[in-house]
Amino acid sequence: MRHYPTDLLLAVEHVERSLLATPATEPHELRELLTSAGIADPASRLDSGQLHDGLDRFLDGVSQYPWQPLTDRDDVLETAPVGTVVLDDRQAEATLRGLLLAWALGNHVVVRTGRPRLWHAVMEALRAAGVPLPEGRTAPAGDPTPGEHVDVPALPADAVLALDCQAAWVHRLVRRRHLAGVSLARARAADHTERDQRLAARLRYLVARARRTPYHRARLPEPAAVTDVADIVTLPVLEKADLEAHSPPFSRDMLSADQPTGEVLRSGATGGRPRYIVYSRTDWENMVREAVPVLYALGVRPGDRIVNTLFGGGMYGGLTTTFSEFAKMPVEAYSTGQFATVDDLLTLVDGFRANVVLGMPALLLPLLREAKERRPALRIEKVVYGGTPMTETDKDWLRRELGTRVVSSILAANDGAQLGHQCAALGGTRHHVNDDYNLIEVVDEYGRPVPEGQTGELLITSMQKFEGPLLRYRIGDTGRVFTHDCACGVSGKVLEYQGRSDGLIRFKGETVEHGEVLQALAGLGVSRLQIEIGTEDGREVLVVRTEAPDPLDPADVRKLLTDTFPVLGDLQDFDAALDVFELRVECLPEGRLPRNPVSGKIRNVLDSRIAVAAR
């Protein structure tokens, strides 16, 4: 059985809380044993925050253990315990640090000591947290115990515990192996026998981090109650309205009391109340660590020259996140954002030999078509897109007209970062998922899991996002998940994305809610509204269909819509010369919108881009 650093951190936090909660004037057996052994301030050597920071740096990601994804190439280092670590108890402070780090890294520990009562008490106090920990025992001083004998030096009282994790002696607790040519996804897929316990450890730690926040404290069980990843279904569903109500700037109930760090992103519809998604520094670093292997899986290679046209500014995440990710990779990036013009693109292709373009189809395709008209010999080797689907017709055009060799997709959200990626062997709207980063469930409207392969609403649990944690968050998308042995070499779960479930319409890089549009049209007497978005000749076409008891003039409806929602008109953040969008209005008498023959319901939002892309 593999043990995980996060479980040791939970055990240390359990003991730390006990020490800090007991006044110095009141008895505390473990504190008394440690102080009598010469550790003047036991809580300073059982500082779970310092241990986390130190282990996170030592492992280059506690949340990625036992692998460390490399950034200059698409493979990993694997970390494993040495087995049995033998500690000679010369100084209690040094022995305590040795025990904690040896256990954190999965080793069995034997303490050779003349004070076995002390170390039995320490081990039992840590085990009282109820999480899985390695074996540990004592032996008489000088006992010929086999194992890795590690000499732990004393640490000055004012030394930083996190920095001690980088010391030379700590490296003797692990063995590292370079898995040449093995990507992070393939390493995890091959680790299928450990998958459930690996994810259970991730989930335990996430639950513990979430319980630091006022909102989650009363909703979630103690982390020790999570013994299997299947226990996730016992946790409550987080609805979007609750996330908005309890997140900044309206509330801080979903945030811990930790020192603020990291980045805050904005999410939500253009006309509604935005959501602000907080990523601590650790959250952001985890996102980047997990994203770099995904970018390699999308076809990015060392030496690529990438035009990044994803949307930026206004606290939107697309450009900001990829800027951080490309900065870690051996690539050259040109972060134009959505303001890229045809002149910009041609300059970068001609002058810098750019060979990759990244962006949303609504901007990319008109940009590339116009560039092709002006430069018939234009070639773009790789196109990576996200935000909305791309039709197979448009993919064929890229391959035929631009000689594009790689067309790949990343599925992501400001709320939870990357949700899935599409390798060259997958088509349509199918994406590999990464349960170690975002665990995706498919449920019915009541939050109950549906059978594998059946369509339902998506819940995401962001396993490595600890500030403003997202547990079983109903993100507003639909799809189905099934197991697939992919030709790319990665076996595991695949998500077939099937569109929005919450009435959101996304185009021009912006989002509008169906309910807001219906409310705006209420003054004209509109009783029913259907909105459909599709593509024609590389442009996004938004069709607004209304039902009303009295005849309506489509021109009046159009004017009201464009006045209320400027993004439906000529307003756009990118090159105004590009023909990227068309609004059409169809006014129908009552009863003329198509109904479901069984339920009589009208589909409020249709996204024909999904249907075309899935063919």
Coordinates of C-alpha atoms in Angstrom, one line a residue:
M1 CA 0.0 0.0 0.0
R2 CA 1.3 3.4 -0.9
H3 CA 1.1 6.2 1.6
Y4 CA 0.7 9.9 0.8
P5 CA 2.3 13.0 2.2
T6 CA -1.1 14.7 2.6
D7 CA -2.2 12.1 5.1
L8 CA 0.9 12.8 7.3
L9 CA 0.1 16.5 7.0
L10 CA -3.5 15.8 8.2
A11 CA -2.1 13.8 11.2
V12 CA 0.4 16.6 12.1
E13 CA -2.4 19.2 11.8
H14 CA -4.5 17.1 14.2
V15 CA -1.7 17.1 16.8
E16 CA -1.0 20.7 16.2
R17 CA -4.6 21.7 16.9
S18 CA -4.6 19.7 20.1
L19 CA -1.4 21.5 21.3
L20 CA -2.6 25.0 20.4
A21 CA -6.1 24.4 21.8
T22 CA -4.7 23.4 25.3
P23 CA -3.5 26.4 27.3
A24 CA 0.1 26.1 28.6
T25 CA -1.3 26.1 32.2
E26 CA -3.4 23.0 31.6
P27 CA -1.9 19.4 31.4
H28 CA -1.2 17.9 27.9
E29 CA 0.6 14.6 28.1
L30 CA 2.3 14.8 24.7
R31 CA 3.5 18.4 25.2
E32 CA 4.9 17.4 28.6
L33 CA 6.8 14.5 27.2
L34 CA 8.2 16.5 24.3
T35 CA 9.3 19.5 26.5
S36 CA 10.9 17.2 29.1
A37 CA 12.8 15.6 26.2
G38 CA 14.2 19.1 25.3
I39 CA 11.8 20.4 22.7
A40 CA 10.9 23.8 24.2
D41 CA 8.1 24.6 21.7
P42 CA 6.6 21.4 20.4
A43 CA 4.0 23.2 18.3
S44 CA 6.8 24.9 16.3
R45 CA 8.1 21.4 15.2
L46 CA 4.5 20.2 14.5
D47 CA 3.7 23.1 12.2
S48 CA 1.6 21.6 9.4
G49 CA 1.7 24.7 7.3
Q50 CA 5.5 24.8 7.3
L51 CA 5.7 21.1 6.6
H52 CA 3.3 21.5 3.6
D53 CA 5.4 24.3 2.1
G54 CA 8.6 22.4 2.6
L55 CA 7.3 19.1 1.2
D56 CA 5.6 21.0 -1.7
R57 CA 9.0 22.4 -2.7
F58 CA 10.9 19.1 -2.2
L59 CA 8.4 17.1 -4.3
D60 CA 7.6 20.0 -6.7
G61 CA 4.0 19.4 -5.8
V62 CA 2.6 17.4 -2.9
S63 CA -0.6 17.0 -4.9
Q64 CA 1.2 15.3 -7.8
Y65 CA 3.0 12.7 -5.6
P66 CA 4.4 10.2 -6.5
W67 CA 5.2 11.8 -9.8
Q68 CA 6.8 15.1 -10.7
P69 CA 5.9 16.2 -14.2
L70 CA 8.8 17.8 -16.0
T71 CA 8.4 21.0 -17.9
D72 CA 11.1 20.8 -20.5
R73 CA 9.9 17.4 -21.8
D74 CA 6.7 15.3 -21.6
D75 CA 7.7 12.8 -19.0
V76 CA 8.0 12.4 -15.2
L77 CA 10.2 11.7 -12.2
E78 CA 8.8 9.1 -9.9
T79 CA 9.4 9.3 -6.2
A80 CA 9.3 6.2 -4.0
P81 CA 10.2 5.6 -0.3
V82 CA 13.5 3.8 0.5
G83 CA 11.6 1.3 2.6
T84 CA 12.6 1.2 6.3
V85 CA 14.3 4.2 7.8
V86 CA 16.2 3.7 11.0
L87 CA 16.6 6.8 13.3
D88 CA 19.0 6.9 16.3
D89 CA 17.4 9.0 19.0
R90 CA 20.2 11.3 20.1
Q91 CA 18.2 14.5 20.2
A92 CA 14.4 14.4 20.4
E93 CA 13.9 17.4 18.2
A94 CA 16.0 15.9 15.4
T95 CA 14.3 12.5 15.8
L96 CA 10.8 14.1 15.6
R97 CA 11.7 15.8 12.3
G98 CA 13.1 12.6 11.0
L99 CA 10.0 10.6 11.9
L100 CA 7.6 13.2 10.4
L101 CA 9.4 13.5 7.0
A102 CA 10.2 9.7 6.8
W103 CA 6.5 9.0 7.3
A104 CA 5.4 11.8 4.9
L105 CA 7.5 10.1 2.2
G106 CA 6.0 6.7 2.8
N107 CA 8.7 5.0 4.8
H108 CA 8.4 2.5 7.7
V109 CA 10.3 4.0 10.6
V110 CA 12.2 2.3 13.4
V111 CA 13.4 4.6 16.3
R112 CA 16.3 3.2 18.2
T113 CA 15.9 4.8 21.6
G114 CA 16.2 4.6 25.3
R115 CA 12.9 6.5 25.8
P116 CA 10.3 4.3 23.9
R117 CA 7.4 5.9 25.9
L118 CA 8.0 9.2 24.2
W119 CA 7.9 7.8 20.6
H120 CA 5.0 5.5 21.3
A121 CA 3.1 8.6 22.5
V122 CA 4.1 10.6 19.4
M123 CA 3.1 7.9 17.0
E124 CA -0.2 7.2 18.7
A125 CA -1.0 10.9 18.8
L126 CA -0.4 11.1 15.0
R127 CA -2.5 7.9 14.4
A128 CA -5.4 9.4 16.4
A129 CA -6.1 11.5 13.3
G130 CA -7.6 8.4 11.8
V131 CA -5.8 8.6 8.4
P132 CA -3.5 5.9 6.9
L133 CA 0.1 6.2 8.1
P134 CA 3.1 3.9 7.5
E135 CA 4.3 1.4 10.1
G136 CA 6.4 2.7 13.0
R137 CA 8.0 1.1 16.1
T138 CA 10.8 1.5 18.6
A139 CA 13.9 -0.6 19.2
P140 CA 16.6 -0.5 21.9
A141 CA 19.5 1.8 21.2
G142 CA 22.2 -0.1 19.3
D143 CA 19.8 -2.8 18.0
P144 CA 21.0 -4.2 14.7
T145 CA 18.0 -3.1 12.8
P146 CA 18.2 -3.4 9.0
G147 CA 17.2 -0.4 6.9
E148 CA 18.4 3.0 5.7
H149 CA 20.2 4.6 8.7
V150 CA 19.6 8.3 8.5
D151 CA 21.4 10.8 10.7
V152 CA 19.2 13.8 11.2
P153 CA 21.2 16.9 12.3
A154 CA 19.8 19.3 15.0
L155 CA 18.0 22.4 13.8
P156 CA 18.4 25.7 15.6
A157 CA 15.3 26.9 17.4
D158 CA 14.8 29.9 15.1
A159 CA 15.3 27.9 11.9
V160 CA 12.5 27.7 9.2
L161 CA 11.0 24.2 9.2
A162 CA 10.0 24.5 5.5
L163 CA 13.6 25.0 4.5
D164 CA 14.7 22.0 6.5
C165 CA 12.8 19.9 3.9
Q166 CA 15.5 20.8 1.3
A167 CA 18.4 19.6 3.5
A168 CA 20.7 16.8 2.2
W169 CA 19.5 14.3 4.8
V170 CA 15.9 14.4 3.5
H171 CA 17.1 13.2 0.0
R172 CA 18.1 9.9 1.7
L173 CA 14.5 9.2 2.5
V174 CA 13.5 8.7 -1.2
R175 CA 14.5 7.1 -4.4
R176 CA 13.8 8.9 -7.7
R177 CA 13.5 7.4 -11.1
H178 CA 13.2 9.2 -14.4
L179 CA 10.4 7.5 -16.5
A180 CA 11.7 8.5 -19.9
G181 CA 9.0 9.0 -22.4
V182 CA 6.2 8.3 -19.9
S183 CA 3.8 11.3 -19.6
L184 CA 2.0 12.1 -16.4
A185 CA -1.3 10.8 -17.9
R186 CA 0.2 7.5 -18.9
A187 CA 1.9 7.1 -15.5
R188 CA -1.4 7.6 -13.8
A189 CA -3.2 5.3 -16.2
A190 CA -0.7 2.5 -15.5
D191 CA -1.2 3.0 -11.7
H192 CA -4.8 1.7 -11.9
T193 CA -4.5 -0.6 -8.9
E194 CA -3.7 2.4 -6.7
R195 CA -6.1 4.8 -8.4
D196 CA -9.0 4.7 -5.8
Q197 CA -6.7 5.0 -2.8
R198 CA -4.7 7.8 -4.5
L199 CA -7.9 9.7 -5.2
A200 CA -9.2 9.0 -1.7
A201 CA -6.0 10.6 -0.2
R202 CA -6.5 13.6 -2.5
L203 CA -10.2 13.9 -1.4
R204 CA -9.4 13.6 2.3
Y205 CA -7.0 16.4 2.1
L206 CA -9.4 18.6 0.1
V207 CA -12.2 18.0 2.6
A208 CA -9.8 19.0 5.4
R209 CA -8.8 22.2 3.6
A210 CA -12.4 23.0 2.8
R211 CA -13.4 22.6 6.5
R212 CA -11.2 25.6 7.3
T213 CA -13.8 27.8 5.7
P214 CA -17.0 28.9 7.5
Y215 CA -19.3 27.7 4.6
H216 CA -17.9 24.2 4.4
R217 CA -17.2 23.5 8.0
A218 CA -20.7 22.5 8.9
R219 CA -21.4 20.8 5.6
L220 CA -18.5 18.3 5.4
P221 CA -17.4 15.3 7.5
E222 CA -14.1 14.9 9.2
P223 CA -11.5 13.9 6.6
A224 CA -10.9 10.6 8.3
A225 CA -14.5 9.6 7.2
V226 CA -13.3 9.6 3.6
T227 CA -11.8 6.1 3.2
D228 CA -12.6 5.6 -0.5
V229 CA -13.1 7.9 -3.5
A230 CA -16.6 6.5 -3.8
D231 CA -17.4 8.4 -0.5
I232 CA -17.6 11.5 -2.6
V233 CA -21.3 10.8 -3.3
T234 CA -22.0 11.3 0.4
L235 CA -20.9 15.0 0.1
P236 CA -23.5 17.7 -0.6
V237 CA -23.7 19.3 -4.1
L238 CA -22.5 22.9 -4.4
E239 CA -24.9 24.9 -6.5
K240 CA -23.8 28.0 -8.5
A241 CA -26.1 30.3 -6.5
D242 CA -24.5 29.2 -3.2
L243 CA -21.0 29.7 -4.7
E244 CA -21.9 33.2 -5.7
A245 CA -23.6 34.1 -2.4
H246 CA -20.7 32.9 -0.2
S247 CA -17.8 34.1 -2.4
P248 CA -16.1 37.6 -2.6
P249 CA -17.1 40.3 -2.9
F250 CA -20.4 39.4 -1.3
S251 CA -19.1 37.1 1.4
R252 CA -15.8 35.5 2.5
D253 CA -17.5 32.3 3.9
M254 CA -15.8 30.1 1.3
L255 CA -12.3 31.4 2.1
S256 CA -9.9 30.4 4.9
A257 CA -8.2 32.8 7.2
D258 CA -4.8 32.1 5.5
Q259 CA -2.7 35.0 4.2
P260 CA -4.1 36.0 0.8
T261 CA -1.9 34.9 -2.1
G262 CA -2.3 33.9 -5.7
E263 CA -4.7 35.1 -8.4
V264 CA -8.4 35.9 -8.5
L265 CA -10.4 35.3 -11.7
R266 CA -13.8 36.5 -12.8
S267 CA -16.5 34.2 -14.1
G268 CA -20.1 34.5 -15.0
A269 CA -22.5 36.1 -17.5
T270 CA -22.0 39.6 -18.9
G271 CA -25.2 41.0 -17.5
G272 CA -25.5 39.0 -14.3
R273 CA -23.7 39.1 -11.0
P274 CA -20.1 37.9 -11.6
R275 CA -18.4 35.2 -9.6
Y276 CA -14.9 35.7 -8.4
I277 CA -12.8 32.5 -8.2
V278 CA -9.9 32.7 -5.8
Y279 CA -6.7 30.7 -6.5
S280 CA -4.1 30.7 -3.7
R281 CA -0.5 30.6 -4.8
T282 CA -0.5 26.8 -4.1
D283 CA -3.7 26.4 -6.2
W284 CA -2.1 28.4 -9.1
E285 CA 1.1 26.3 -9.0
N286 CA -0.9 23.1 -9.0
M287 CA -2.9 24.3 -12.0
V288 CA 0.3 25.1 -13.9
R289 CA 1.9 21.8 -13.0
E290 CA -1.1 19.9 -14.3
A291 CA -1.5 22.1 -17.4
V292 CA 2.0 21.7 -18.8
P293 CA 1.6 17.9 -19.5
V294 CA -1.9 18.7 -21.0
L295 CA -0.3 21.2 -23.4
Y296 CA 2.2 18.5 -24.5
A297 CA -0.7 16.1 -25.0
L298 CA -2.4 18.7 -27.2
G299 CA 0.6 18.6 -29.5
V300 CA 2.8 21.4 -28.2
R301 CA 6.5 20.6 -28.4
P302 CA 9.7 22.2 -27.3
G303 CA 10.7 25.0 -29.7
D304 CA 7.2 25.8 -30.8
R305 CA 6.3 29.4 -31.4
I306 CA 2.8 30.1 -30.2
V307 CA 0.4 32.9 -31.0
N308 CA -1.9 33.1 -28.0
T309 CA -5.2 34.8 -28.9
L310 CA -7.1 33.7 -25.8
F311 CA -9.2 36.3 -24.1
G312 CA -7.5 38.4 -21.4
G313 CA -8.1 41.4 -19.2
G314 CA -11.1 42.0 -16.9
M315 CA -9.8 39.3 -14.6
Y316 CA -10.7 36.7 -17.3
G317 CA -8.6 33.5 -17.0
G318 CA -7.7 32.4 -20.6
L319 CA -4.7 34.5 -21.3
T320 CA -3.6 34.8 -17.7
T321 CA -3.4 31.1 -17.1
T322 CA -1.7 30.1 -20.3
F323 CA 0.8 32.9 -19.9
S324 CA 1.9 31.3 -16.6
E325 CA 2.0 27.8 -18.2
F326 CA 3.9 28.7 -21.4
A327 CA 6.5 30.6 -19.2
K328 CA 7.4 27.2 -17.7
M329 CA 7.8 25.5 -21.1
P330 CA 10.6 25.6 -23.7
V331 CA 8.4 27.5 -26.1
E332 CA 8.3 31.1 -27.4
A333 CA 4.9 32.7 -26.9
Y334 CA 3.3 35.9 -28.4
S335 CA 0.5 36.9 -26.0
T336 CA -1.7 39.0 -28.3
G337 CA -4.9 38.2 -26.5
Q338 CA -8.2 38.8 -28.4
F339 CA -6.8 41.9 -29.9
A340 CA -4.8 40.0 -32.6
T341 CA -5.3 41.4 -36.1
V342 CA -4.5 39.7 -39.4
D343 CA -1.5 42.0 -39.7
D344 CA -0.3 40.7 -36.2
L345 CA -0.7 37.1 -37.3
L346 CA 1.1 37.5 -40.6
T347 CA 3.9 39.5 -38.9
L348 CA 4.4 36.7 -36.4
V349 CA 4.3 34.0 -39.0
D350 CA 6.7 35.8 -41.3
G351 CA 9.0 37.4 -38.9
F352 CA 9.1 34.9 -36.0
R353 CA 8.1 31.7 -37.8
A354 CA 5.1 31.2 -35.5
N355 CA 3.7 27.7 -36.1
V356 CA 1.0 27.3 -33.4
V357 CA -2.1 29.4 -32.9
L358 CA -4.2 29.1 -29.7
G359 CA -7.6 30.7 -29.2
M360 CA -11.4 30.4 -29.4
P361 CA -13.0 29.3 -32.6
A362 CA -15.2 32.4 -32.8
L363 CA -12.0 34.5 -33.2
L364 CA -9.6 32.1 -34.7
L365 CA -11.5 31.0 -37.7
P366 CA -12.4 34.4 -39.1
L367 CA -8.8 35.5 -38.3
L368 CA -7.3 32.6 -40.2
R369 CA -9.7 32.8 -43.1
E370 CA -8.9 36.5 -43.7
A371 CA -5.2 35.8 -43.3
K372 CA -5.5 33.0 -45.9
E373 CA -7.2 35.3 -48.4
R374 CA -4.4 37.8 -48.0
R375 CA -1.6 35.2 -48.0
P376 CA -2.7 32.2 -50.0
A377 CA 0.5 30.3 -49.1
L378 CA -0.1 30.7 -45.4
R379 CA 0.6 27.6 -43.3
I380 CA -0.2 27.0 -39.6
E381 CA 1.2 23.7 -38.3
K382 CA -0.9 23.4 -35.1
V383 CA -4.2 24.9 -34.0
V384 CA -5.2 24.5 -30.3
Y385 CA -8.7 25.8 -29.3
G386 CA -11.0 26.0 -26.4
G387 CA -14.0 27.9 -25.0
T388 CA -16.5 26.6 -27.6
P389 CA -16.6 23.5 -29.9
M390 CA -15.2 23.6 -33.4
T391 CA -17.1 21.8 -36.2
E392 CA -15.5 19.0 -38.2
T393 CA -16.1 21.1 -41.3
D394 CA -13.9 23.8 -39.9
K395 CA -11.3 21.3 -38.8
D396 CA -11.2 19.9 -42.4
W397 CA -10.8 23.5 -43.7
L398 CA -7.7 24.0 -41.4
R399 CA -6.1 20.8 -42.6
R400 CA -6.9 21.4 -46.3
E401 CA -6.3 25.1 -46.6
L402 CA -3.6 25.8 -44.0
G403 CA -1.9 22.4 -44.0
T404 CA -2.6 22.1 -40.2
R405 CA -1.3 18.9 -38.9
V406 CA -2.6 19.1 -35.3
V407 CA -6.1 20.4 -34.4
S408 CA -6.8 19.8 -30.7
S409 CA -9.1 21.0 -28.0
I410 CA -8.8 21.9 -24.3
L411 CA -12.0 22.0 -22.1
A412 CA -11.6 24.5 -19.3
A413 CA -13.5 26.9 -17.1
N414 CA -12.5 29.9 -14.9
D415 CA -14.3 28.1 -12.1
G416 CA -12.1 24.9 -12.1
A417 CA -9.4 25.4 -14.8
Q418 CA -8.7 22.5 -17.1
L419 CA -11.5 19.8 -17.2
G420 CA -10.2 17.7 -20.1
H421 CA -8.1 17.6 -23.3
Q422 CA -8.4 16.1 -26.7
C423 CA -5.5 14.1 -28.0
A424 CA -5.0 13.4 -31.7
A425 CA -6.8 10.1 -31.5
L426 CA -10.0 11.5 -30.1
G427 CA -12.6 13.3 -32.2
G428 CA -15.9 15.2 -31.9
T429 CA -16.3 16.6 -28.3
R430 CA -14.6 13.7 -26.5
H431 CA -11.9 14.6 -24.1
H432 CA -9.6 12.7 -21.7
V433 CA -10.3 13.7 -18.1
N434 CA -7.8 14.0 -15.2
D435 CA -9.5 12.8 -12.0
D436 CA -6.4 13.7 -10.0
Y437 CA -7.0 17.4 -10.9
N438 CA -10.8 17.7 -11.6
L439 CA -12.9 14.7 -10.6
I440 CA -15.9 14.7 -12.8
E441 CA -19.2 13.1 -11.9
V442 CA -22.3 12.7 -14.1
V443 CA -25.5 13.0 -12.1
D444 CA -29.2 13.5 -12.6
E445 CA -31.0 16.7 -11.6
Y446 CA -31.1 15.6 -8.0
G447 CA -27.4 15.0 -7.8
R448 CA -27.6 11.2 -8.0
P449 CA -24.9 9.4 -10.1
V450 CA -26.2 8.0 -13.4
P451 CA -24.8 4.7 -14.9
E452 CA -21.5 5.0 -16.8
G453 CA -22.0 6.2 -20.4
Q454 CA -25.4 7.9 -19.6
T455 CA -25.9 11.6 -20.2
G456 CA -26.4 13.8 -17.2
E457 CA -25.3 17.0 -15.6
L458 CA -21.6 17.4 -14.7
L459 CA -20.3 18.0 -11.1
I460 CA -16.6 18.9 -10.7
T461 CA -14.5 18.4 -7.6
S462 CA -11.3 20.4 -7.9
M463 CA -8.9 18.1 -6.1
Q464 CA -6.0 20.5 -6.0
K465 CA -7.8 23.8 -5.4
F466 CA -7.8 24.5 -1.7
E467 CA -8.8 28.2 -1.4
G468 CA -12.5 28.7 -2.3
P469 CA -12.7 24.9 -2.7
L470 CA -15.1 23.4 -5.2
L471 CA -16.6 20.1 -4.1
R472 CA -19.3 18.5 -6.2
Y473 CA -19.8 21.8 -8.0
R474 CA -22.6 21.8 -10.5
I475 CA -20.8 23.7 -13.2
G476 CA -23.7 24.0 -15.7
D477 CA -22.6 21.6 -18.4
T478 CA -23.9 18.2 -19.6
G479 CA -22.1 15.2 -20.9
R480 CA -21.4 11.6 -20.4
V481 CA -18.3 9.8 -19.1
F482 CA -17.1 6.3 -20.2
T483 CA -14.0 4.2 -20.0
H484 CA -11.9 4.2 -23.2
D485 CA -8.6 2.5 -24.2
C486 CA -7.2 5.3 -26.4
A487 CA -4.8 4.8 -29.3
C488 CA -2.6 7.5 -27.8
G489 CA -1.7 5.1 -25.0
V490 CA -3.8 6.6 -22.2
S491 CA -6.5 4.4 -20.9
G492 CA -9.2 5.7 -18.6
K493 CA -12.2 8.0 -18.5
V494 CA -13.3 10.1 -21.4
L495 CA -15.8 12.9 -21.3
E496 CA -18.1 13.5 -24.2
Y497 CA -19.1 17.1 -23.7
Q498 CA -22.7 17.9 -24.7
G499 CA -23.2 21.6 -23.9
R500 CA -24.7 23.8 -21.3
S501 CA -27.4 22.8 -18.9
D502 CA -28.0 26.2 -17.2
G503 CA -29.2 28.5 -19.9
L504 CA -25.8 30.2 -20.6
I505 CA -25.0 31.3 -24.1
R506 CA -21.4 31.9 -24.9
F507 CA -20.2 33.7 -28.0
K508 CA -17.6 36.4 -28.8
G509 CA -15.8 35.3 -25.7
E510 CA -18.7 36.6 -23.6
T511 CA -21.6 34.9 -21.8
V512 CA -25.3 35.9 -21.6
E513 CA -28.0 34.2 -19.6
H514 CA -31.2 33.0 -21.2
G515 CA -33.2 34.4 -18.3
E516 CA -31.7 37.9 -18.6
V517 CA -32.7 38.0 -22.3
L518 CA -36.2 36.9 -21.6
Q519 CA -36.5 39.5 -18.8
A520 CA -35.3 42.2 -21.2
L521 CA -38.0 41.2 -23.8
A522 CA -40.8 41.0 -21.3
G523 CA -41.8 44.6 -22.0
L524 CA -42.6 43.6 -25.6
G525 CA -44.9 40.9 -24.4
V526 CA -42.6 38.0 -25.2
S527 CA -43.9 34.9 -23.3
R528 CA -41.4 32.2 -24.6
L529 CA -37.9 32.4 -25.8
Q530 CA -35.5 30.0 -27.5
I531 CA -31.9 30.9 -28.4
E532 CA -29.8 28.9 -30.8
I533 CA -26.2 29.4 -31.6
G534 CA -24.4 27.7 -34.5
T535 CA -21.8 28.4 -37.2
E536 CA -22.0 29.3 -40.8
D537 CA -18.9 29.8 -43.0
G538 CA -16.7 30.2 -40.0
R539 CA -19.0 32.8 -38.3
E540 CA -21.1 32.4 -35.2
V541 CA -24.8 32.9 -35.8
L542 CA -27.1 33.6 -32.9
V543 CA -30.8 33.0 -33.6
V544 CA -33.3 34.5 -31.1
R545 CA -36.8 33.0 -31.5
T546 CA -39.7 34.6 -29.6
E547 CA -43.3 33.6 -28.9
A548 CA -45.8 36.4 -28.1
P549 CA -49.6 36.7 -28.1
D550 CA -49.4 39.7 -30.4
P551 CA -47.3 40.1 -33.6
L552 CA -43.8 41.5 -33.0
D553 CA -41.6 43.4 -35.4
P554 CA -38.2 41.6 -35.5
A555 CA -36.5 45.0 -35.9
D556 CA -37.9 46.2 -32.6
V557 CA -36.7 43.0 -30.9
R558 CA -33.3 43.4 -32.4
K559 CA -32.9 47.0 -31.3
L560 CA -34.0 46.2 -27.7
L561 CA -31.5 43.3 -27.6
T562 CA -28.6 45.2 -28.9
D563 CA -29.3 48.2 -26.7
T564 CA -29.6 46.0 -23.6
F565 CA -26.8 43.6 -24.5
P566 CA -24.2 45.5 -26.6
V567 CA -22.3 42.3 -27.2
L568 CA -25.2 41.2 -29.4
G569 CA -24.5 44.1 -31.7
D570 CA -21.3 45.5 -33.1
L571 CA -19.4 45.5 -29.8
Q572 CA -16.5 43.1 -29.7
D573 CA -13.1 43.0 -28.1
F574 CA -11.2 41.8 -31.2
D575 CA -10.4 43.2 -34.6
A576 CA -13.5 44.9 -35.9
A577 CA -12.6 44.1 -39.5
L578 CA -13.3 40.5 -38.9
D579 CA -16.7 39.2 -39.8
V580 CA -17.3 36.9 -36.8
F581 CA -20.9 37.2 -35.7
E582 CA -24.5 37.6 -36.9
L583 CA -27.7 38.1 -34.9
R584 CA -31.0 36.9 -36.4
V585 CA -34.4 37.4 -34.9
E586 CA -37.5 35.2 -35.6
C587 CA -40.8 36.3 -34.1
L588 CA -43.4 33.5 -33.9
P589 CA -47.0 33.4 -32.7
E590 CA -47.8 31.5 -29.5
G591 CA -47.5 27.8 -29.7
R592 CA -45.1 27.8 -32.7
L593 CA -41.8 27.0 -30.9
P594 CA -41.2 23.3 -31.0
R595 CA -42.2 21.4 -27.9
N596 CA -41.0 18.0 -26.5
P597 CA -43.8 15.6 -27.5
V598 CA -43.9 14.0 -24.0
S599 CA -43.2 16.8 -21.6
G600 CA -44.3 19.8 -23.7
K601 CA -41.2 21.7 -22.7
I602 CA -39.3 24.1 -24.9
R603 CA -35.5 23.7 -25.1
N604 CA -34.4 27.2 -24.0
V605 CA -30.9 27.0 -25.4
L606 CA -29.7 25.0 -28.5
D607 CA -26.0 24.8 -29.3
S608 CA -25.8 23.3 -32.8
R609 CA -22.0 23.7 -32.6
I610 CA -22.0 20.7 -30.2
A611 CA -24.0 18.5 -32.6
V612 CA -21.9 19.3 -35.6
A613 CA -18.6 18.9 -33.7
A614 CA -19.7 15.5 -32.3
R615 CA -20.3 14.0 -35.7

